[in-house]
mmCIF file with all atom_site columns, C-alpha atoms in Angstrom:
data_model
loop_
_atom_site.group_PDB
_atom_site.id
_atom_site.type_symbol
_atom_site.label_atom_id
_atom_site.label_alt_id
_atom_site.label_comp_id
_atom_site.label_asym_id
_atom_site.label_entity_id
_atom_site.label_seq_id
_atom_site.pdbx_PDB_ins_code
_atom_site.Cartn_x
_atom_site.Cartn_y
_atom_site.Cartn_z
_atom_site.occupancy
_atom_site.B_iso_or_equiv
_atom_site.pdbx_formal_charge
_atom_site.auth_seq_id
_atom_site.auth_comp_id
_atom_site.auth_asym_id
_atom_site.auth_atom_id
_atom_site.pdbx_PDB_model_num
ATOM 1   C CA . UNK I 1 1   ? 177.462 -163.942 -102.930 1.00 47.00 ? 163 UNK I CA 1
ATOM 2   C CA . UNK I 1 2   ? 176.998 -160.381 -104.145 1.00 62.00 ? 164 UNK I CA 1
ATOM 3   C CA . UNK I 1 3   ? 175.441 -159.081 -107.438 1.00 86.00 ? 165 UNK I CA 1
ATOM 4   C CA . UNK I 1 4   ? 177.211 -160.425 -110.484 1.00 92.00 ? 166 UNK I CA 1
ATOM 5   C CA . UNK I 1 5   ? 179.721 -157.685 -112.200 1.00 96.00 ? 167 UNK I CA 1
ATOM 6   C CA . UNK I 1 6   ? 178.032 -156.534 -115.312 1.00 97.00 ? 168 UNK I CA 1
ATOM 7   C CA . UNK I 1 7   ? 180.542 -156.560 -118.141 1.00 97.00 ? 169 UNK I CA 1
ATOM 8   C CA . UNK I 1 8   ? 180.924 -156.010 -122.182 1.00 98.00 ? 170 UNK I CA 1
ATOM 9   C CA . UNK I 1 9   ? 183.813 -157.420 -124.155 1.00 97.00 ? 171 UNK I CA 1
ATOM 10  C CA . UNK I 1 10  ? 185.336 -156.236 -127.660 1.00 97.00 ? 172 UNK I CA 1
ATOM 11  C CA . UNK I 1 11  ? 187.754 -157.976 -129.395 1.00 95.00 ? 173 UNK I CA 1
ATOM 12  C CA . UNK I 1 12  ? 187.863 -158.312 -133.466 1.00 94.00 ? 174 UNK I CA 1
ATOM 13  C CA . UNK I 1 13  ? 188.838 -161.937 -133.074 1.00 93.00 ? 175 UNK I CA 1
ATOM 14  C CA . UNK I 1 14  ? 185.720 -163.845 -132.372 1.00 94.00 ? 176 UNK I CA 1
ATOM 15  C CA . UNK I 1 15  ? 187.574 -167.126 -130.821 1.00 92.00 ? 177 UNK I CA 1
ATOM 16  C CA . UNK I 1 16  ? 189.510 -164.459 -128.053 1.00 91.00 ? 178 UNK I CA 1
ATOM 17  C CA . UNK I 1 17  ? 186.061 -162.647 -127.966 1.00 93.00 ? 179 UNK I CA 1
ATOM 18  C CA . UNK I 1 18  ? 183.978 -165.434 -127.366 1.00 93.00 ? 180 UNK I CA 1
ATOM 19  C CA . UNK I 1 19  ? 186.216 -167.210 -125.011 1.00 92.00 ? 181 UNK I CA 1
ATOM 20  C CA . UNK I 1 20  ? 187.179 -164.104 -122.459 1.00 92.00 ? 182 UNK I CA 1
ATOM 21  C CA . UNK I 1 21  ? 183.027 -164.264 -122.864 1.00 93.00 ? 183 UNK I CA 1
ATOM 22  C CA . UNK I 1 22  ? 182.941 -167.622 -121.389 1.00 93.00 ? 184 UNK I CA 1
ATOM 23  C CA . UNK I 1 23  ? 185.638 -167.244 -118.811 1.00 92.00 ? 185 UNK I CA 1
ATOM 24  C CA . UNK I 1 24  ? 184.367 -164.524 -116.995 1.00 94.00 ? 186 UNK I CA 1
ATOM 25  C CA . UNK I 1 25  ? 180.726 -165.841 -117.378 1.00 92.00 ? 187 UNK I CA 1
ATOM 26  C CA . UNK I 1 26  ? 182.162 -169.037 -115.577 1.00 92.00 ? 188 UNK I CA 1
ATOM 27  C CA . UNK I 1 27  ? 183.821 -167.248 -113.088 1.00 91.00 ? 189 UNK I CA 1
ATOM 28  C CA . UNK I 1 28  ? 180.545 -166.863 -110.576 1.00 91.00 ? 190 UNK I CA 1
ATOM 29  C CA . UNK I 1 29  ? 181.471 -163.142 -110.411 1.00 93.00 ? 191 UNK I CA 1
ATOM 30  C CA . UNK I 1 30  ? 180.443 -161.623 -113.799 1.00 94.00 ? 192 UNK I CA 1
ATOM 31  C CA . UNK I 1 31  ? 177.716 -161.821 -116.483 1.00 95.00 ? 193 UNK I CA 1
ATOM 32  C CA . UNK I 1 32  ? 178.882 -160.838 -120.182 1.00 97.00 ? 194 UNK I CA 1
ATOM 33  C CA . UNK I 1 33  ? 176.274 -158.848 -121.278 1.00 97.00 ? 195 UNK I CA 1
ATOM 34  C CA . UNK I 1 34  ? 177.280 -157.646 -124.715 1.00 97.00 ? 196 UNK I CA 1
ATOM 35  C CA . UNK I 1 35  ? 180.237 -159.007 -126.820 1.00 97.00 ? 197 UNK I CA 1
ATOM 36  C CA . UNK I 1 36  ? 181.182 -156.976 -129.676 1.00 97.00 ? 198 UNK I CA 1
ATOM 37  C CA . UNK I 1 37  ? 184.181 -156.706 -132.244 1.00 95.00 ? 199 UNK I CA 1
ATOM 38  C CA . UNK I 1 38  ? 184.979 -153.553 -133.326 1.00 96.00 ? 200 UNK I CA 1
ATOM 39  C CA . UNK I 1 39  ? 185.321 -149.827 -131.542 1.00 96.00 ? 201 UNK I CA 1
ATOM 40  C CA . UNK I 1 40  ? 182.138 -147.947 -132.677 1.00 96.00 ? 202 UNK I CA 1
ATOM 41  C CA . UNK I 1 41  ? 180.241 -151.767 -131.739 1.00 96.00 ? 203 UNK I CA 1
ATOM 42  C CA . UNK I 1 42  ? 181.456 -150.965 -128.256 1.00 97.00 ? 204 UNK I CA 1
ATOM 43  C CA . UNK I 1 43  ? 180.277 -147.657 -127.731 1.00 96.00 ? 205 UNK I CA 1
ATOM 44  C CA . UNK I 1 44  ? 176.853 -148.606 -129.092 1.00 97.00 ? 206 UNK I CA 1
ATOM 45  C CA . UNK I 1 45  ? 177.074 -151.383 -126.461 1.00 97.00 ? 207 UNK I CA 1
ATOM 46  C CA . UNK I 1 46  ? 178.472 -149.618 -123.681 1.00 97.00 ? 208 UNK I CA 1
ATOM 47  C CA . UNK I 1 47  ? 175.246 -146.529 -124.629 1.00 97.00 ? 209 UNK I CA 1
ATOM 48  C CA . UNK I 1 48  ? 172.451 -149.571 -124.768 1.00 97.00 ? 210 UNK I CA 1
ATOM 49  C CA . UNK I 1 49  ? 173.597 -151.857 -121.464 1.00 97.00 ? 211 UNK I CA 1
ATOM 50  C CA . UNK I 1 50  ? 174.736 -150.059 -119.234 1.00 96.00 ? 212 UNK I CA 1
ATOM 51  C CA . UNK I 1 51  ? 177.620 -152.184 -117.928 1.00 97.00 ? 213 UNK I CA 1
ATOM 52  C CA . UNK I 1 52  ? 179.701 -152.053 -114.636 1.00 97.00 ? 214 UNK I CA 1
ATOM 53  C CA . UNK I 1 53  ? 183.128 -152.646 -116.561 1.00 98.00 ? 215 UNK I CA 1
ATOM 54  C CA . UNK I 1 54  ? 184.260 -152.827 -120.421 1.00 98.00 ? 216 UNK I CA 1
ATOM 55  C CA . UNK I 1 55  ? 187.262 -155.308 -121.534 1.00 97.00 ? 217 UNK I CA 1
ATOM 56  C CA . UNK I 1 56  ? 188.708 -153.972 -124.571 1.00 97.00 ? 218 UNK I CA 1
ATOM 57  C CA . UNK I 1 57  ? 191.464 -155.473 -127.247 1.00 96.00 ? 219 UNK I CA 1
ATOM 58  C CA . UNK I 1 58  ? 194.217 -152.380 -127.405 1.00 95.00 ? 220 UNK I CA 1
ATOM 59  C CA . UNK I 1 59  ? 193.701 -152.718 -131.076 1.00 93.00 ? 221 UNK I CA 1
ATOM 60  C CA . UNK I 1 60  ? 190.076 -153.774 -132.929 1.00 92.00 ? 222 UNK I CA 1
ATOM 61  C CA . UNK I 1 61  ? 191.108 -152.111 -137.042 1.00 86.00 ? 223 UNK I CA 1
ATOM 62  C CA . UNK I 1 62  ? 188.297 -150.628 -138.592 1.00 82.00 ? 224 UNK I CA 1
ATOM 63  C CA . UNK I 1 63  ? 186.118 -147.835 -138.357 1.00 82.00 ? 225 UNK I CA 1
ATOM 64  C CA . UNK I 1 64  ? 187.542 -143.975 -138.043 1.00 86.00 ? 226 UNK I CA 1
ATOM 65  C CA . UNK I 1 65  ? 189.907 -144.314 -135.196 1.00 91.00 ? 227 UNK I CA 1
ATOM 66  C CA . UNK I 1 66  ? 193.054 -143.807 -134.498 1.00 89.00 ? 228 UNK I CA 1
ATOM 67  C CA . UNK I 1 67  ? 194.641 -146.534 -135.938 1.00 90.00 ? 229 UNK I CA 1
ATOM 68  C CA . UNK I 1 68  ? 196.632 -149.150 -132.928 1.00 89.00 ? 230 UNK I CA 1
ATOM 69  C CA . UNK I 1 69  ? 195.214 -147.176 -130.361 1.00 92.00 ? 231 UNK I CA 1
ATOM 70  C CA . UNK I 1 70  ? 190.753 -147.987 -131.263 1.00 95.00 ? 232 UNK I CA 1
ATOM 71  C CA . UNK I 1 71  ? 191.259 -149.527 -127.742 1.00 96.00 ? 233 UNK I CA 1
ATOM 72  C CA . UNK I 1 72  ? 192.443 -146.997 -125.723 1.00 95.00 ? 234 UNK I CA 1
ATOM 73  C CA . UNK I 1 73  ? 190.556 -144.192 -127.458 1.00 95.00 ? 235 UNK I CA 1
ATOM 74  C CA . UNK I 1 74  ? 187.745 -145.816 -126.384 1.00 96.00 ? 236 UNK I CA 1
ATOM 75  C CA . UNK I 1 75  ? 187.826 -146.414 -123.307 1.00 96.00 ? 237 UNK I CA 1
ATOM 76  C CA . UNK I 1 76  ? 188.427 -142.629 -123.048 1.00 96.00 ? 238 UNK I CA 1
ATOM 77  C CA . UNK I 1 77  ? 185.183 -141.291 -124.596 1.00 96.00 ? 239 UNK I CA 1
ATOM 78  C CA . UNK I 1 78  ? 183.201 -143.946 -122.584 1.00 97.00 ? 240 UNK I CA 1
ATOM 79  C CA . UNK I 1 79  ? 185.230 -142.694 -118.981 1.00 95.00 ? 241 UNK I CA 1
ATOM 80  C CA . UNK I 1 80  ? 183.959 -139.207 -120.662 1.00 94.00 ? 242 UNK I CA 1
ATOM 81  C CA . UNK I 1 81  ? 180.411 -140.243 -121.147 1.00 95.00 ? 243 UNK I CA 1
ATOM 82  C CA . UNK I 1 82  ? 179.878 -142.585 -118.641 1.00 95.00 ? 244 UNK I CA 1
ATOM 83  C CA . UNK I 1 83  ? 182.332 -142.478 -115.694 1.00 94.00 ? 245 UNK I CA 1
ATOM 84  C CA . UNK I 1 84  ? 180.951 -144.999 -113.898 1.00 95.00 ? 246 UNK I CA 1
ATOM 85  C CA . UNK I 1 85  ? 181.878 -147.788 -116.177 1.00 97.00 ? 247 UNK I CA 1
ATOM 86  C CA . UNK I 1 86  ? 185.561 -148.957 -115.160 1.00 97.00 ? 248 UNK I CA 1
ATOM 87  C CA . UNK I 1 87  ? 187.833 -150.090 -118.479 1.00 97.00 ? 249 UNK I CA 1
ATOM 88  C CA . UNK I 1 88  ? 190.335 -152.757 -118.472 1.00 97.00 ? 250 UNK I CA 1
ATOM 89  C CA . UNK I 1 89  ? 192.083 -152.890 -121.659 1.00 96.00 ? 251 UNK I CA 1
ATOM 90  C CA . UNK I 1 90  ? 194.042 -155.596 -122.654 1.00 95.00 ? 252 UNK I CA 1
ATOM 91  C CA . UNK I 1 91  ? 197.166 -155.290 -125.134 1.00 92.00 ? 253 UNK I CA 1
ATOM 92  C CA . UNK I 1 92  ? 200.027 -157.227 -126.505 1.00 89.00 ? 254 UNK I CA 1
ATOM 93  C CA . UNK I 1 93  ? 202.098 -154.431 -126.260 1.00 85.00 ? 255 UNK I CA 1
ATOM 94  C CA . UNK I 1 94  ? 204.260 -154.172 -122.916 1.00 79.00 ? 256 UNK I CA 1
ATOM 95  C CA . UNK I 1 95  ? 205.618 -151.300 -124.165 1.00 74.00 ? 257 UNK I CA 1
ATOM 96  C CA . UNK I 1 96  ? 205.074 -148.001 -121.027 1.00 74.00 ? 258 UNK I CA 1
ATOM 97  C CA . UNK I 1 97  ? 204.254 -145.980 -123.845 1.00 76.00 ? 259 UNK I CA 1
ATOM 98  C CA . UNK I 1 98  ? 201.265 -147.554 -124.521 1.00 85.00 ? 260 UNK I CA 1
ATOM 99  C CA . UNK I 1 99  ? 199.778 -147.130 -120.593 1.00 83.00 ? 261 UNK I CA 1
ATOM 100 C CA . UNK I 1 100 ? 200.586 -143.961 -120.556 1.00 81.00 ? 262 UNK I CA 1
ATOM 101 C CA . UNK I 1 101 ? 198.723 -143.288 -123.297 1.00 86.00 ? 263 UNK I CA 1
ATOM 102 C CA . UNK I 1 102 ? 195.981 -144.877 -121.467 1.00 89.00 ? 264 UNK I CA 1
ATOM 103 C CA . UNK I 1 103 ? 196.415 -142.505 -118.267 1.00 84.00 ? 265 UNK I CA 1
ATOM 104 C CA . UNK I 1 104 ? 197.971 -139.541 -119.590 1.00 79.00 ? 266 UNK I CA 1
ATOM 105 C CA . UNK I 1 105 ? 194.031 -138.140 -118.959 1.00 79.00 ? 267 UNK I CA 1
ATOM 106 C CA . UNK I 1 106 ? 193.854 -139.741 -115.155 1.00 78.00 ? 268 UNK I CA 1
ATOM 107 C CA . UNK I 1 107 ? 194.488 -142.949 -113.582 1.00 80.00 ? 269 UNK I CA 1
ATOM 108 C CA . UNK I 1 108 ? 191.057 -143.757 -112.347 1.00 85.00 ? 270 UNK I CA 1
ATOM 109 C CA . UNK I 1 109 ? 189.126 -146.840 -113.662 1.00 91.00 ? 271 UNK I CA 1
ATOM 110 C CA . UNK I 1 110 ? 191.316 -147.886 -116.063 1.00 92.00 ? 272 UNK I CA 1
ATOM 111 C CA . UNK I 1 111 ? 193.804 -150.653 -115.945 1.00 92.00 ? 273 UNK I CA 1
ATOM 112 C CA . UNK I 1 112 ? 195.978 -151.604 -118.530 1.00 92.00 ? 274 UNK I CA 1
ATOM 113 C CA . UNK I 1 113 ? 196.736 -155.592 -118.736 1.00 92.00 ? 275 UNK I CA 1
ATOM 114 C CA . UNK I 1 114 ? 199.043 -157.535 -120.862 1.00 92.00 ? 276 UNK I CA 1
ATOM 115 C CA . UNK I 1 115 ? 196.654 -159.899 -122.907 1.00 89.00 ? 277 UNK I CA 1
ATOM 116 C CA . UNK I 1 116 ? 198.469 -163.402 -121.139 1.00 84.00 ? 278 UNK I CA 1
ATOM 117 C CA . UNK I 1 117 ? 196.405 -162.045 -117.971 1.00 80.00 ? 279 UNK I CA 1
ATOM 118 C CA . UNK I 1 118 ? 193.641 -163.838 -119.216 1.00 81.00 ? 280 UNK I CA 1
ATOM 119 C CA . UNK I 1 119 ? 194.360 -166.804 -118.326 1.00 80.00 ? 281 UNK I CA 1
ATOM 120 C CA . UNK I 1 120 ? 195.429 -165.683 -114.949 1.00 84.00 ? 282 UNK I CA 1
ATOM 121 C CA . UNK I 1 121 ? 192.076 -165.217 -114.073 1.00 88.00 ? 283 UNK I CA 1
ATOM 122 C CA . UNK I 1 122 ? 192.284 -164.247 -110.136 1.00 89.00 ? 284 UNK I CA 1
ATOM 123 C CA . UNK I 1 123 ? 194.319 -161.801 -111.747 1.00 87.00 ? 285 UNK I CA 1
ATOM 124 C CA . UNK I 1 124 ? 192.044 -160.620 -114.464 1.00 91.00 ? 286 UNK I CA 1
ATOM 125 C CA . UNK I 1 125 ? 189.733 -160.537 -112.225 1.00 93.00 ? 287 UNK I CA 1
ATOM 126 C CA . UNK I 1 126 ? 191.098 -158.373 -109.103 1.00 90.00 ? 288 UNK I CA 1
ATOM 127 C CA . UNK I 1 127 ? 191.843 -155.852 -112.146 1.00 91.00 ? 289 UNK I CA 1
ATOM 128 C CA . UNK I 1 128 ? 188.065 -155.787 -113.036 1.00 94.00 ? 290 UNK I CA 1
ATOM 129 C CA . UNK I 1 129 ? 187.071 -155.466 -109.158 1.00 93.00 ? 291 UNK I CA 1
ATOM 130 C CA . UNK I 1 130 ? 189.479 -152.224 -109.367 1.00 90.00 ? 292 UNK I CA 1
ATOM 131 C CA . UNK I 1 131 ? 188.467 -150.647 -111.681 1.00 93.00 ? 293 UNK I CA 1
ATOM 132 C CA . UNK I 1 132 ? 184.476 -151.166 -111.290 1.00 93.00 ? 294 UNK I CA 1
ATOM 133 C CA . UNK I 1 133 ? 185.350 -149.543 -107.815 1.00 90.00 ? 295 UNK I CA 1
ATOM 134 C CA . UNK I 1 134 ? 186.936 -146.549 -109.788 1.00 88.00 ? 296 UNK I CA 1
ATOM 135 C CA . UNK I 1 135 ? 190.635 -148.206 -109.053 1.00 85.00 ? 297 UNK I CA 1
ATOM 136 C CA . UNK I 1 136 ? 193.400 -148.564 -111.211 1.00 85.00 ? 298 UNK I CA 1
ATOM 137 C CA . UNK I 1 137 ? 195.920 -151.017 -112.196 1.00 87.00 ? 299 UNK I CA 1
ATOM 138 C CA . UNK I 1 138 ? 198.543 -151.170 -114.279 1.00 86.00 ? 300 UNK I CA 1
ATOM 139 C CA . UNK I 1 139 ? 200.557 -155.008 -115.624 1.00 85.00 ? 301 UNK I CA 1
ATOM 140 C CA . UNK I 1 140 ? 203.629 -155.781 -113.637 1.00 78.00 ? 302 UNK I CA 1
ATOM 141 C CA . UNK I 1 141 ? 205.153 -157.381 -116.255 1.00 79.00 ? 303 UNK I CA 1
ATOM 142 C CA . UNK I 1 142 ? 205.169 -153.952 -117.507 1.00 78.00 ? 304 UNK I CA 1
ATOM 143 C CA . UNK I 1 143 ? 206.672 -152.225 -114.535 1.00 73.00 ? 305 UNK I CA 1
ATOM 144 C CA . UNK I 1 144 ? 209.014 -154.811 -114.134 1.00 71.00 ? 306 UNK I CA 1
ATOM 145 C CA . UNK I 1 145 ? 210.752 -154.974 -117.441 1.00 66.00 ? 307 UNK I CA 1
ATOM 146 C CA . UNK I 1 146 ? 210.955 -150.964 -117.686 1.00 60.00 ? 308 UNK I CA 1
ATOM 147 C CA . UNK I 1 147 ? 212.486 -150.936 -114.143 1.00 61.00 ? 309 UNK I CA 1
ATOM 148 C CA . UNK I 1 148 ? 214.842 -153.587 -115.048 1.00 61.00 ? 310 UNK I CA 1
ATOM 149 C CA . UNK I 1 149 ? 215.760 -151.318 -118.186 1.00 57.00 ? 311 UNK I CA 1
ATOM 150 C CA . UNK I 1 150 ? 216.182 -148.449 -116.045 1.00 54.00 ? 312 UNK I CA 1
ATOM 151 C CA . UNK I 1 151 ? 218.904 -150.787 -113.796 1.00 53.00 ? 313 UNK I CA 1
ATOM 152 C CA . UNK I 1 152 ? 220.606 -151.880 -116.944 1.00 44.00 ? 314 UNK I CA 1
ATOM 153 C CA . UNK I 1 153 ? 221.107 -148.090 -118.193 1.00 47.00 ? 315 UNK I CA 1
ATOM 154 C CA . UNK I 1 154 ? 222.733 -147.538 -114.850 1.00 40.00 ? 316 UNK I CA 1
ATOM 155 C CA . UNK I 1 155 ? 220.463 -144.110 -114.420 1.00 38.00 ? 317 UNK I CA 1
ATOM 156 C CA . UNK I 1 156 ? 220.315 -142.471 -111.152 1.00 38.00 ? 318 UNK I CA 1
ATOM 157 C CA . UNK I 1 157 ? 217.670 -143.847 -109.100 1.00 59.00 ? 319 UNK I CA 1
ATOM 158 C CA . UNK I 1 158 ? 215.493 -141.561 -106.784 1.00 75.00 ? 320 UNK I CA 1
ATOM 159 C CA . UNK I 1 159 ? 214.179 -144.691 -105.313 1.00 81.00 ? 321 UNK I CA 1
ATOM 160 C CA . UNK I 1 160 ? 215.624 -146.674 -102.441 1.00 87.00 ? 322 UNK I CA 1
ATOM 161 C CA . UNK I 1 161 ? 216.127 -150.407 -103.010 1.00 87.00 ? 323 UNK I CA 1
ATOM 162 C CA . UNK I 1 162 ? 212.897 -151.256 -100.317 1.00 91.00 ? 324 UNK I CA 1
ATOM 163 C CA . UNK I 1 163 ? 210.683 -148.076 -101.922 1.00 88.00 ? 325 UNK I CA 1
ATOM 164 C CA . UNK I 1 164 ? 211.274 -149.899 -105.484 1.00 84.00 ? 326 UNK I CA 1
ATOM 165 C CA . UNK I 1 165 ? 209.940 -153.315 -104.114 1.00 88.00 ? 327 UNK I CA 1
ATOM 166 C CA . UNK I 1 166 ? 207.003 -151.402 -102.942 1.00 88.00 ? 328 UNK I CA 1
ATOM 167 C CA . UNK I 1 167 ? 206.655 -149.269 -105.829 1.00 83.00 ? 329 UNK I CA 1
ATOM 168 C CA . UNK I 1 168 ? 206.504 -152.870 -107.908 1.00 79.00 ? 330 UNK I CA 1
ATOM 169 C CA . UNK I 1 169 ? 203.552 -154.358 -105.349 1.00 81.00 ? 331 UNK I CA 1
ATOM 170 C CA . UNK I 1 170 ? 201.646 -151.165 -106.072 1.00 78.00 ? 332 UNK I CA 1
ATOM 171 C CA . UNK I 1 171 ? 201.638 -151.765 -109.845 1.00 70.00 ? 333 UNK I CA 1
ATOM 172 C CA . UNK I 1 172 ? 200.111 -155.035 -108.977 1.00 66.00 ? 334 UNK I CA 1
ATOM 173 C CA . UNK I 1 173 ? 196.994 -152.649 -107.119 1.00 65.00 ? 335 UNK I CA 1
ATOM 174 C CA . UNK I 1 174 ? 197.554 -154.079 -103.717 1.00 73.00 ? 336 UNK I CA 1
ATOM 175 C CA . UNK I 1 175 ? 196.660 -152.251 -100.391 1.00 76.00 ? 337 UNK I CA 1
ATOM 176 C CA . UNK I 1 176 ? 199.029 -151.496 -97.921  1.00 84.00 ? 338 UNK I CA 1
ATOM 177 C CA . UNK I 1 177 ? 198.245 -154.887 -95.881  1.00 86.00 ? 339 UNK I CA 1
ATOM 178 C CA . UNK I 1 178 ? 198.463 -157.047 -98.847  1.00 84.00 ? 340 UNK I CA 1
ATOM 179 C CA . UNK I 1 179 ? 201.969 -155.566 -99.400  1.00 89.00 ? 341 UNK I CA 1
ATOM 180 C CA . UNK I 1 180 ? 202.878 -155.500 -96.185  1.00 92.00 ? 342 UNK I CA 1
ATOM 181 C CA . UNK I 1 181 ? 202.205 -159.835 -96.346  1.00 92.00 ? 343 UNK I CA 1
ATOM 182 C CA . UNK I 1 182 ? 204.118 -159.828 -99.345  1.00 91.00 ? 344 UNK I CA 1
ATOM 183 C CA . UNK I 1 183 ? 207.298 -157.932 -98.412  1.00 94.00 ? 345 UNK I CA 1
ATOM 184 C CA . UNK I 1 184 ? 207.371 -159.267 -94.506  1.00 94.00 ? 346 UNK I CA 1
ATOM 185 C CA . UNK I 1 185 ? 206.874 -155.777 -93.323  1.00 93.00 ? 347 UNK I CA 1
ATOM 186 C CA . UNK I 1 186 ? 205.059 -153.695 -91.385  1.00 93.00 ? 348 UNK I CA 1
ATOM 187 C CA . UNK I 1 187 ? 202.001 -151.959 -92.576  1.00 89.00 ? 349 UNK I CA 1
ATOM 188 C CA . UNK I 1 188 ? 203.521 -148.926 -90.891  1.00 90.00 ? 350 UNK I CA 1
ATOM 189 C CA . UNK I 1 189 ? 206.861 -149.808 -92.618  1.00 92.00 ? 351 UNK I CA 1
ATOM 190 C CA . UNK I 1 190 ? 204.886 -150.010 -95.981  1.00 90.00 ? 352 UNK I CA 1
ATOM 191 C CA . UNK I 1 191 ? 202.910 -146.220 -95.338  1.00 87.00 ? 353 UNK I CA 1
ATOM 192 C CA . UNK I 1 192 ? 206.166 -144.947 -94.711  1.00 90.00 ? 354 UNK I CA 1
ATOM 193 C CA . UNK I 1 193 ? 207.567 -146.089 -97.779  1.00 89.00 ? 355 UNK I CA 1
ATOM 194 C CA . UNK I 1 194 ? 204.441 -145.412 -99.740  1.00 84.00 ? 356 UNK I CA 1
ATOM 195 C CA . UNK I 1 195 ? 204.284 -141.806 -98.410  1.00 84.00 ? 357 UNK I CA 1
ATOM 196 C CA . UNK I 1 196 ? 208.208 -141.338 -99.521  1.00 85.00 ? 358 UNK I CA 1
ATOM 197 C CA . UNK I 1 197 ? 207.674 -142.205 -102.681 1.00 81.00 ? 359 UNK I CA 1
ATOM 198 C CA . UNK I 1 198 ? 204.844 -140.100 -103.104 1.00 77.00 ? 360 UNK I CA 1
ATOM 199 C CA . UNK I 1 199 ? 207.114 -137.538 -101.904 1.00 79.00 ? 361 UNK I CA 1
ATOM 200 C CA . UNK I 1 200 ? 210.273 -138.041 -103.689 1.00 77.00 ? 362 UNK I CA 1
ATOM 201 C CA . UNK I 1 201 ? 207.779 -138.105 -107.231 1.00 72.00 ? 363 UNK I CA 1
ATOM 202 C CA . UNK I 1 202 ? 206.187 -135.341 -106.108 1.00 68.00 ? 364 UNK I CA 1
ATOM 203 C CA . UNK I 1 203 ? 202.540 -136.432 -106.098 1.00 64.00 ? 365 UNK I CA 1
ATOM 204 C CA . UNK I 1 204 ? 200.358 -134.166 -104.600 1.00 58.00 ? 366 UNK I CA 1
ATOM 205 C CA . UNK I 1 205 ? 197.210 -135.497 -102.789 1.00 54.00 ? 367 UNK I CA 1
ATOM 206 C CA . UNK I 1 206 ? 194.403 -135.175 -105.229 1.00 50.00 ? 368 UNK I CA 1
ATOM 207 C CA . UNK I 1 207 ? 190.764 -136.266 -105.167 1.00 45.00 ? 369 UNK I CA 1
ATOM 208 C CA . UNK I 1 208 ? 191.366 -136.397 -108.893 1.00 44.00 ? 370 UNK I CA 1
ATOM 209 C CA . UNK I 1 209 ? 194.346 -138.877 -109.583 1.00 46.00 ? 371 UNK I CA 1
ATOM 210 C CA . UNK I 1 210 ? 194.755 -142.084 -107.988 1.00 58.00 ? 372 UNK I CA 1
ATOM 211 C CA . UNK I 1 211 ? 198.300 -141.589 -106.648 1.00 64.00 ? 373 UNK I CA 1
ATOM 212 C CA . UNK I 1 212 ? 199.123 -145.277 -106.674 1.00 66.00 ? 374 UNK I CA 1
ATOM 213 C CA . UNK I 1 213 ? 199.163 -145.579 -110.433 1.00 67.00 ? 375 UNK I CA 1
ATOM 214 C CA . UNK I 1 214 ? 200.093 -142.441 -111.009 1.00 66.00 ? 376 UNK I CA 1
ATOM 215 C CA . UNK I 1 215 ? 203.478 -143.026 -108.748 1.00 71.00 ? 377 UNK I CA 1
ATOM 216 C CA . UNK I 1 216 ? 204.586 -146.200 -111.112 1.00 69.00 ? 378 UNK I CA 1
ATOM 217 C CA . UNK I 1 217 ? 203.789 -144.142 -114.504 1.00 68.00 ? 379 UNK I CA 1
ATOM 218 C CA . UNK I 1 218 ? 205.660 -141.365 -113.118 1.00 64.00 ? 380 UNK I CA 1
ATOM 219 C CA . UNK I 1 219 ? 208.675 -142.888 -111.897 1.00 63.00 ? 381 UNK I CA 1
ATOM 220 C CA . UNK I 1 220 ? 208.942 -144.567 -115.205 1.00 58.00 ? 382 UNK I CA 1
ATOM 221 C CA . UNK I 1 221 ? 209.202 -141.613 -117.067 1.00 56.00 ? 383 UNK I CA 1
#
């Protein structure tokens, strides 16, 4: 087994706090080095430890911050500082508006999670092995309901049927392969697709953007 995943948690409740704590400190894969409850607590953390990833509550009141969004402004100034340290933040809100907020500087090493992933935790933890590898990943609950929205509206899709399918495995942050399994295709069926949608989106290729993330948020726009 490889070195343990160094991570910090913030959360203003201490019974969510202390339990994500335990969880991931069970898991075999991570060690909870700092556990704090408010914003300004986490960058104080984040300065002193030296983590691999930070799990941060969308919303922790206190403190001069923007007020709903202590999360997410956050995890900005510590991608500023220290842009080796991946964020997952973890929100209530499955609201698009919210994630792009998140990414609306850059996709890479955040995720955005709804806060029921924590008890999925294969899932919370592929998002933490993203983003501590300078991935991204945003919920598919998210994706899903906004897509369904867009359906419901009747609005003119760019999208094929197939490109959507793979557009909604992408939001999940899997590879090419591990879509490929999913969908019964190809792996050159799913580049193909991948590559149209980058195209149709118009998403250049850029060392700076992870294009993956960056296709979902766009197309729901």
């Amino acid at each position: 087994m490889g070195e343990r995943i160094r991570a910090v948690v913030a959360d203003d409740h201490y019974l969510v706090r202390e339990g994500t704590r335990q969880l991931l400190d069970m898991s075999g894969e991570m060690t909870v080095v700092g556990a704090v409850g408010n914003a300004d607590e986490l960058l104080d953390a984040v300065r002193r430890l030296e983590p691999d990833v930070v799990l941060t509550d969308i919303r922790m009141p206190g403190g001069d911050w923007r007020p709903g969004f202590e999360g997410i402004d956050a995890a900005h100034r510590i991608r500023t500082a220290q842009p080796e340290v991946g964020v997952v933040v973890l929100s209530q809100f499955s609201d698009a508006l919210f994630a792009f907020e998140l990414f609306k500087h850059g996709t890479e090493g955040f995720a955005y999670l709804l806060k029921d992933r924590v008890g999925d935790l294969d899932e919370l933890l592929r998002a933490i092995r993203a983003v501590a590898s300078g991935g991204s990943v945003i919920d598919p609950k998210v994706v899903e309901g906004l897509l369904a929205r867009r359906d419901v509206r009747g609005q003119q899709e760019a999208l094929t049927g197939r490109e959507r399918d793979v557009l909604r495995e992408m939001a999940h942050g899997r590879s090419n392969s591990a879509i490929a399994r999913a969908l019964h295709l190809s792996i050159s069926s799913v580049e193909k697709n991948v590559n149209a949608i980058f195209t149709k989106l118009g998403l250049e290729n850029s060392g700076d953007v992870h294009r993956r993330v960056a296709a979902v948020l766009a197309y729901l726009r």
